[in-house]
C-alpha cells in the first residue's frame, strides 16, 4: 500500500511544478505528517524530492527527474476511456484505476501539455441522472462491473413480479440511463441477449469461468434497438388530434419523440388554418390526457370521444375559474 502511494506521489510531483503538503495529503488521502515521512523515504531512495520552505513553499522534483513508471495496466487503460464520467467510475469501483491512469498519462506528457486534463474538465462535464431525482447506486453494481470487465459468468437472482428468478448470465456491458444502471447480458441457457435493471438484482455470485465474448456484439447498437422496442411496447392505444403550428413544434417535447416524428410523417397536409390532423400512438388515454394537457389550446383531441370530453371539461373548468377570479 505504501509503495503504491509513493509511486503516486512521484507521479503527482512529476506532473506539476510543485505541490504543498496539504495538496499532496488531500490527493493521497493521508495526513501532512505522512507526506513528510514519504518525502524523506523517497529522498533516501534516490528520488530528488526537494522541500521549499515558507508561505508559498511545497514539494518538487529537481534536476528534471523523470520516472519511467508510466506504463498503464490494462484496468487503468480501460478506465481512462471512462474518465469523462467520474460518477459512473466511482459507482463501478474504478475511480482509483482511472486516477492512476490519468497520473501516468500526465507524467508522460510534454510540459506544454500538462494542463490538458484540467482544461478539458473545465469545458465538459457529463451529468447523467435526470432532473428532480436522487439516483441510488445499486449495491451489487461493483460486483457486476468486475464481472463485465473480466468476462466472468455470474449467477444472478432478480425480482420478477412477485417472485425471484435465478439465471446464469454472461454480462456483456453496462448502461447508465438517466441515473439508472442496466446490464446487457446473454442468458447462458438460451443464448439470447436481454437487458436487466441492476437495482432489481437481489444476489450476484461471480463465477471463476470466463465466457467467450461474441466480438460482433455492438453494445450501443443493441441498447438503441432495445430502447426503441421498449418505448414502442408502451404505446398500446391511439388517439386522433389536431395541432396548430405551435403544437406541432412542441409535440416532440410532450410525447415519445420517435412516435411523434412517425405520426407527423404520416399526417396529411395542413388545413386552411395551418392545423394538422394526425393519429398518435400513446401509452394510455390517462397518460395522453396528462401529456397533451400541457399544450393547452394548441391541440384539439378529436378521438376517442371520451378523451375529447375530458379535455372539454378541463377547458370549461379552467375558463370558469378565470371568470370567477376576474
CSV table of C-alpha atoms in Angstrom, one decimal:
chain,number,residue,atom,x,y,z
A,1,UNK,CA,0.0,0.0,0.0
A,2,UNK,CA,2.7,2.4,0.9
A,3,UNK,CA,4.7,1.6,-2.2
A,4,UNK,CA,1.7,2.4,-4.4
A,5,UNK,CA,1.3,5.7,-2.5
A,6,UNK,CA,5.0,6.6,-3.0
A,7,UNK,CA,4.7,5.9,-6.7
A,8,UNK,CA,1.6,8.1,-7.0
A,9,UNK,CA,3.3,10.9,-5.1
A,10,UNK,CA,6.2,10.8,-7.5
A,11,UNK,CA,3.8,10.9,-10.5
A,12,UNK,CA,1.9,13.8,-8.9
A,13,UNK,CA,5.1,15.8,-8.4
A,14,UNK,CA,6.3,15.0,-11.9
A,15,UNK,CA,3.0,16.3,-13.5
A,16,UNK,CA,3.1,19.6,-11.7
A,17,UNK,CA,5.8,22.2,-10.9
A,18,UNK,CA,5.3,21.9,-7.1
A,19,UNK,CA,2.7,20.8,-4.6
A,20,UNK,CA,2.1,21.8,-1.0
A,21,UNK,CA,2.0,19.2,1.8
A,22,UNK,CA,-1.7,19.9,2.2
A,23,UNK,CA,-2.4,19.4,-1.6
A,24,UNK,CA,-0.5,16.1,-1.5
A,25,UNK,CA,-2.2,15.0,1.6
A,26,UNK,CA,-5.6,15.7,0.0
A,27,UNK,CA,-4.7,13.8,-3.2
A,28,UNK,CA,-3.3,10.8,-1.4
A,29,UNK,CA,-5.9,10.8,1.4
A,30,UNK,CA,-3.3,10.8,4.2
A,31,UNK,CA,-2.0,13.3,6.8
A,32,UNK,CA,0.6,16.0,6.2
A,33,UNK,CA,2.9,14.2,8.6
A,34,UNK,CA,2.7,11.1,6.4
A,35,UNK,CA,3.6,13.3,3.4
A,36,UNK,CA,6.7,14.5,5.3
A,37,UNK,CA,7.7,10.9,6.0
A,38,UNK,CA,7.0,9.8,2.5
A,39,UNK,CA,9.1,12.6,1.0
A,40,UNK,CA,12.0,11.7,3.2
A,41,UNK,CA,11.7,8.0,2.2
A,42,UNK,CA,11.7,9.0,-1.5
A,43,UNK,CA,14.8,11.1,-1.0
A,44,UNK,CA,16.6,8.3,0.8
A,45,UNK,CA,15.7,6.0,-2.2
A,46,UNK,CA,17.4,8.4,-4.6
A,47,UNK,CA,14.3,10.3,-5.8
A,48,UNK,CA,15.3,14.0,-5.7
A,49,UNK,CA,12.3,15.4,-3.8
A,50,UNK,CA,13.1,18.9,-2.6
A,51,UNK,CA,11.0,20.8,0.0
A,52,UNK,CA,10.7,24.6,-0.4
A,53,UNK,CA,10.2,26.4,2.9
A,54,UNK,CA,8.0,29.4,3.6
A,55,UNK,CA,4.4,30.5,3.0
A,56,UNK,CA,4.5,29.6,-0.8
A,57,UNK,CA,6.7,26.6,-0.3
A,58,UNK,CA,6.0,23.0,-1.2
A,59,UNK,CA,7.5,19.8,-2.6
A,60,UNK,CA,9.0,19.5,-6.1
A,61,UNK,CA,11.3,17.3,-8.1
A,62,UNK,CA,14.7,18.8,-9.0
A,63,UNK,CA,17.1,18.2,-11.8
A,64,UNK,CA,14.5,17.3,-14.5
A,65,UNK,CA,13.9,14.0,-12.8
A,66,UNK,CA,11.5,11.7,-14.8
A,67,UNK,CA,10.2,8.4,-13.6
A,68,UNK,CA,9.8,5.5,-16.1
A,69,UNK,CA,6.9,4.1,-14.0
A,70,UNK,CA,4.3,5.3,-16.6
A,71,UNK,CA,3.2,2.0,-18.2
A,72,UNK,CA,-0.6,1.6,-18.0
A,73,UNK,CA,-2.1,-1.5,-16.5
A,74,UNK,CA,-5.0,-2.9,-18.5
A,75,UNK,CA,-7.6,-1.9,-16.0
A,76,UNK,CA,-6.1,1.6,-15.9
A,77,UNK,CA,-6.1,1.9,-19.7
A,78,UNK,CA,-9.8,0.8,-19.8
A,79,UNK,CA,-10.8,3.1,-17.0
A,80,UNK,CA,-9.1,6.0,-18.8
A,81,UNK,CA,-11.6,5.9,-21.6
A,82,UNK,CA,-14.4,6.4,-19.0
A,83,UNK,CA,-12.7,9.3,-17.2
A,84,UNK,CA,-15.3,11.7,-18.5
A,85,UNK,CA,-17.9,10.1,-16.4
A,86,UNK,CA,-16.5,10.3,-12.9
A,87,UNK,CA,-19.7,9.4,-11.1
A,88,UNK,CA,-20.1,6.2,-13.1
A,89,UNK,CA,-16.4,5.3,-12.4
A,90,UNK,CA,-17.0,5.8,-8.7
A,91,UNK,CA,-20.1,3.7,-8.7
A,92,UNK,CA,-18.4,0.9,-10.6
A,93,UNK,CA,-15.4,0.9,-8.2
A,94,UNK,CA,-13.0,2.1,-10.9
A,95,UNK,CA,-12.1,5.5,-9.5
A,96,UNK,CA,-8.7,4.5,-8.3
A,97,UNK,CA,-7.7,2.9,-11.6
A,98,UNK,CA,-8.8,5.9,-13.5
A,99,UNK,CA,-6.9,8.2,-11.2
A,100,UNK,CA,-3.7,6.2,-11.6
A,101,UNK,CA,-4.1,6.2,-15.3
A,102,UNK,CA,-4.6,9.9,-15.6
A,103,UNK,CA,-1.5,10.5,-13.4
A,104,UNK,CA,0.6,8.2,-15.7
A,105,UNK,CA,-0.6,9.9,-18.8
A,106,UNK,CA,0.1,13.3,-17.3
A,107,UNK,CA,3.6,12.2,-16.2
A,108,UNK,CA,4.4,11.2,-19.8
A,109,UNK,CA,3.1,14.4,-21.4
A,110,UNK,CA,5.3,17.2,-22.6
A,111,UNK,CA,5.4,20.2,-20.2
A,112,UNK,CA,3.4,22.3,-22.6
A,113,UNK,CA,0.6,19.8,-22.4
A,114,UNK,CA,0.5,19.3,-18.6
A,115,UNK,CA,-2.8,21.3,-18.2
A,116,UNK,CA,-4.7,19.3,-20.9
A,117,UNK,CA,-6.7,17.3,-18.4
A,118,UNK,CA,-7.6,20.5,-16.4
A,119,UNK,CA,-8.6,22.5,-19.4
A,120,UNK,CA,-10.8,19.6,-20.7
A,121,UNK,CA,-12.6,19.1,-17.4
A,122,UNK,CA,-13.3,22.9,-17.3
A,123,UNK,CA,-15.0,22.6,-20.7
A,124,UNK,CA,-17.0,19.4,-20.5
A,125,UNK,CA,-18.9,17.6,-17.7
A,126,UNK,CA,-21.5,14.8,-18.0
A,127,UNK,CA,-24.3,14.8,-15.5
A,128,UNK,CA,-26.1,11.6,-16.3
A,129,UNK,CA,-29.0,11.5,-13.7
A,130,UNK,CA,-32.4,13.0,-14.6
A,131,UNK,CA,-33.6,16.2,-13.0
A,132,UNK,CA,-35.6,16.0,-9.8
A,133,UNK,CA,-34.3,12.5,-8.9
A,134,UNK,CA,-31.9,11.2,-6.3
A,135,UNK,CA,-30.2,8.3,-8.0
A,136,UNK,CA,-29.2,5.4,-5.7
A,137,UNK,CA,-26.2,3.3,-6.6
A,138,UNK,CA,-27.2,-0.4,-6.7
A,139,UNK,CA,-25.3,-2.3,-4.0
A,140,UNK,CA,-24.4,-5.1,-6.4
A,141,UNK,CA,-23.1,-2.8,-9.2
A,142,UNK,CA,-19.3,-3.1,-8.4
A,143,UNK,CA,-19.6,-7.0,-8.4
A,144,UNK,CA,-21.4,-6.9,-11.8
A,145,UNK,CA,-18.9,-4.3,-13.2
A,146,UNK,CA,-16.0,-6.5,-12.2
A,147,UNK,CA,-17.6,-9.5,-14.0
A,148,UNK,CA,-18.2,-7.4,-17.1
A,149,UNK,CA,-14.6,-6.2,-17.1
A,150,UNK,CA,-13.2,-9.7,-16.7
A,151,UNK,CA,-15.7,-11.6,-18.9
A,152,UNK,CA,-16.9,-13.7,-16.0
A,153,UNK,CA,-20.1,-15.6,-15.9
A,154,UNK,CA,-22.4,-14.7,-13.0
A,155,UNK,CA,-25.3,-16.5,-11.2
A,156,UNK,CA,-27.9,-13.8,-10.6
A,157,UNK,CA,-31.2,-13.6,-8.7
A,158,UNK,CA,-33.6,-10.8,-9.6
A,159,UNK,CA,-37.1,-9.8,-8.8
A,160,UNK,CA,-39.7,-10.5,-11.5
A,161,UNK,CA,-43.2,-9.6,-10.4
A,162,UNK,CA,-43.9,-11.4,-7.2
A,163,UNK,CA,-41.0,-14.0,-7.3
A,164,UNK,CA,-37.3,-14.2,-7.5
A,165,UNK,CA,-35.7,-15.8,-10.6
A,166,UNK,CA,-32.2,-17.2,-10.9
A,167,UNK,CA,-30.3,-17.2,-14.1
A,168,UNK,CA,-26.7,-17.8,-15.2
A,169,UNK,CA,-25.7,-14.8,-17.3
A,170,UNK,CA,-22.8,-13.7,-19.4
A,171,UNK,CA,-22.6,-9.9,-18.7
A,172,UNK,CA,-21.5,-8.1,-21.8
A,173,UNK,CA,-21.9,-4.4,-20.9
A,174,UNK,CA,-23.3,-1.8,-18.6
A,175,UNK,CA,-25.5,1.1,-19.5
A,176,UNK,CA,-26.3,4.2,-17.4
A,177,UNK,CA,-29.6,5.7,-18.5
A,178,UNK,CA,-30.9,8.7,-16.7
A,179,UNK,CA,-29.4,7.6,-13.4
A,180,UNK,CA,-30.5,4.0,-13.7
A,181,UNK,CA,-28.0,1.2,-14.2
A,182,UNK,CA,-28.7,-1.7,-16.6
A,183,UNK,CA,-26.6,-4.8,-17.6
A,184,UNK,CA,-26.9,-6.2,-21.1
A,185,UNK,CA,-26.2,-9.9,-20.8
A,186,UNK,CA,-26.5,-13.2,-22.7
A,187,UNK,CA,-28.5,-15.9,-20.9
A,188,UNK,CA,-26.2,-18.9,-20.8
A,189,UNK,CA,-29.1,-21.4,-21.2
A,190,UNK,CA,-30.8,-19.9,-24.2
A,191,UNK,CA,-28.1,-17.8,-25.7
A,192,UNK,CA,-30.4,-14.8,-26.1
A,193,UNK,CA,-29.4,-11.3,-25.1
A,194,UNK,CA,-31.5,-9.4,-22.5
A,195,UNK,CA,-31.5,-6.2,-20.5
A,196,UNK,CA,-31.8,-6.2,-16.7
A,197,UNK,CA,-32.2,-3.4,-14.3
A,198,UNK,CA,-29.4,-3.9,-11.7
A,199,UNK,CA,-31.4,-2.4,-8.8
A,200,UNK,CA,-33.8,-5.4,-9.2
A,201,UNK,CA,-31.0,-7.9,-8.6
A,202,UNK,CA,-31.2,-9.4,-5.1
A,203,UNK,CA,-28.0,-11.5,-5.3
A,204,UNK,CA,-25.0,-11.9,-7.6
A,205,UNK,CA,-22.4,-14.6,-7.4
A,206,UNK,CA,-19.5,-14.2,-9.9
A,207,UNK,CA,-18.1,-17.5,-11.2
A,208,UNK,CA,-14.5,-18.4,-11.9
A,209,UNK,CA,-15.2,-19.4,-15.5
A,210,UNK,CA,-14.7,-16.9,-18.3
A,211,UNK,CA,-17.1,-16.8,-21.2
A,212,UNK,CA,-16.2,-16.4,-24.9
A,213,UNK,CA,-17.3,-13.0,-25.9
A,214,UNK,CA,-19.0,-12.5,-29.2
A,215,UNK,CA,-16.8,-9.9,-30.8
A,216,UNK,CA,-19.6,-8.8,-33.2
A,217,UNK,CA,-21.7,-7.7,-30.3
A,218,UNK,CA,-22.3,-3.9,-30.5
A,219,UNK,CA,-23.3,-2.5,-27.1
A,220,UNK,CA,-24.5,0.9,-28.3
A,221,UNK,CA,-26.4,-0.6,-31.2
A,222,UNK,CA,-28.0,-3.3,-29.1
A,223,UNK,CA,-29.1,-0.7,-26.5
A,224,UNK,CA,-30.5,1.6,-29.1
A,225,UNK,CA,-32.6,-1.2,-30.6
A,226,UNK,CA,-33.9,-2.5,-27.3
A,227,UNK,CA,-34.7,1.0,-26.0
A,228,UNK,CA,-36.7,1.8,-29.2
A,229,UNK,CA,-38.6,-1.6,-28.8
A,230,UNK,CA,-39.3,-0.8,-25.2
A,231,UNK,CA,-40.6,2.7,-25.9
A,232,UNK,CA,-42.9,1.3,-28.7
A,233,UNK,CA,-44.1,-1.6,-26.5
A,234,UNK,CA,-45.6,1.0,-24.1
A,235,UNK,CA,-47.7,2.6,-26.8
A,236,UNK,CA,-50.9,0.5,-26.6
A,237,UNK,CA,-53.5,3.0,-27.7
A,238,UNK,CA,-54.1,5.6,-30.4
A,239,UNK,CA,-55.8,8.9,-30.5
A,240,UNK,CA,-56.6,11.4,-33.2
A,241,UNK,CA,-55.6,15.1,-32.6
A,242,UNK,CA,-55.5,18.3,-34.5
A,243,UNK,CA,-52.4,20.5,-33.8
A,244,UNK,CA,-51.6,24.2,-34.5
A,245,UNK,CA,-48.2,25.0,-35.8
A,246,UNK,CA,-47.0,25.7,-32.3
A,247,UNK,CA,-48.5,22.4,-31.2
A,248,UNK,CA,-46.6,20.6,-33.9
A,249,UNK,CA,-43.3,22.2,-32.7
A,250,UNK,CA,-44.0,21.3,-29.1
A,251,UNK,CA,-45.3,17.8,-29.7
A,252,UNK,CA,-41.9,16.0,-29.6
A,253,UNK,CA,-41.2,17.5,-26.2
A,254,UNK,CA,-44.6,16.3,-24.9
A,255,UNK,CA,-44.9,12.7,-26.0
A,256,UNK,CA,-42.5,10.0,-27.2
A,257,UNK,CA,-40.3,11.8,-29.8
A,258,UNK,CA,-40.0,8.9,-32.2
A,259,UNK,CA,-43.7,8.3,-32.2
A,260,UNK,CA,-44.4,12.0,-32.7
A,261,UNK,CA,-42.0,12.0,-35.7
A,262,UNK,CA,-43.6,9.0,-37.3
A,263,UNK,CA,-47.1,10.3,-36.8
A,264,UNK,CA,-46.2,13.7,-38.3
A,265,UNK,CA,-44.6,11.9,-41.3
A,266,UNK,CA,-47.8,10.0,-42.0
A,267,UNK,CA,-50.1,13.0,-41.5
A,268,UNK,CA,-51.8,14.8,-44.4
A,269,UNK,CA,-51.2,18.4,-45.4
A,270,UNK,CA,-52.4,21.2,-43.1
A,271,UNK,CA,-55.8,22.7,-43.4
A,272,UNK,CA,-56.6,26.3,-44.3
A,273,UNK,CA,-55.8,27.4,-40.8
A,274,UNK,CA,-52.4,25.7,-40.8
A,275,UNK,CA,-53.6,22.9,-38.4
A,276,UNK,CA,-52.5,19.3,-38.9
A,277,UNK,CA,-54.6,16.2,-38.0
A,278,UNK,CA,-52.7,13.1,-37.1
A,279,UNK,CA,-53.1,9.7,-35.4
A,280,UNK,CA,-50.8,9.4,-32.4
A,281,UNK,CA,-49.8,6.3,-30.5
A,282,UNK,CA,-50.0,6.7,-26.7
A,283,UNK,CA,-49.3,4.7,-23.7
A,284,UNK,CA,-52.9,5.1,-22.4
A,285,UNK,CA,-55.7,7.6,-22.5
A,286,UNK,CA,-54.9,8.7,-19.0
A,287,UNK,CA,-51.2,9.3,-19.9
A,288,UNK,CA,-52.2,11.1,-23.1
A,289,UNK,CA,-54.5,13.4,-21.1
A,290,UNK,CA,-51.7,14.3,-18.7
A,291,UNK,CA,-49.2,14.9,-21.5
A,292,UNK,CA,-51.3,16.8,-24.0
A,293,UNK,CA,-52.9,19.0,-21.4
A,294,UNK,CA,-49.6,20.9,-21.3
A,295,UNK,CA,-50.3,22.0,-25.0
A,296,UNK,CA,-53.4,23.9,-24.0
A,297,UNK,CA,-55.2,25.5,-26.9
A,298,UNK,CA,-52.5,24.3,-29.4
A,299,UNK,CA,-54.1,20.8,-29.5
A,300,UNK,CA,-57.7,19.6,-30.1
A,301,UNK,CA,-58.5,15.9,-29.3
A,302,UNK,CA,-60.9,14.5,-31.9
A,303,UNK,CA,-61.0,10.8,-31.0
A,304,UNK,CA,-61.8,9.0,-28.8
A,305,UNK,CA,-64.9,10.8,-27.7
A,306,UNK,CA,-64.4,10.0,-24.0
A,307,UNK,CA,-60.9,11.7,-24.1
A,308,UNK,CA,-62.3,14.6,-26.0
A,309,UNK,CA,-65.0,15.2,-23.3
A,310,UNK,CA,-62.2,15.2,-20.6
A,311,UNK,CA,-60.4,17.9,-22.4
A,312,UNK,CA,-63.6,19.9,-23.0
A,313,UNK,CA,-64.4,19.6,-19.3
A,314,UNK,CA,-60.9,20.7,-18.3
A,315,UNK,CA,-61.1,23.7,-20.6
A,316,UNK,CA,-64.5,24.6,-19.2
A,317,UNK,CA,-63.3,24.4,-15.6
A,318,UNK,CA,-60.3,26.5,-16.4
A,319,UNK,CA,-62.3,29.2,-18.2
A,320,UNK,CA,-64.8,29.2,-15.3
A,321,UNK,CA,-62.0,29.6,-12.7
A,322,UNK,CA,-60.6,32.6,-14.6
A,323,UNK,CA,-64.0,34.2,-14.9
A,324,UNK,CA,-64.6,33.9,-11.2
A,325,UNK,CA,-61.3,35.4,-10.4
A,326,UNK,CA,-61.9,38.3,-12.8
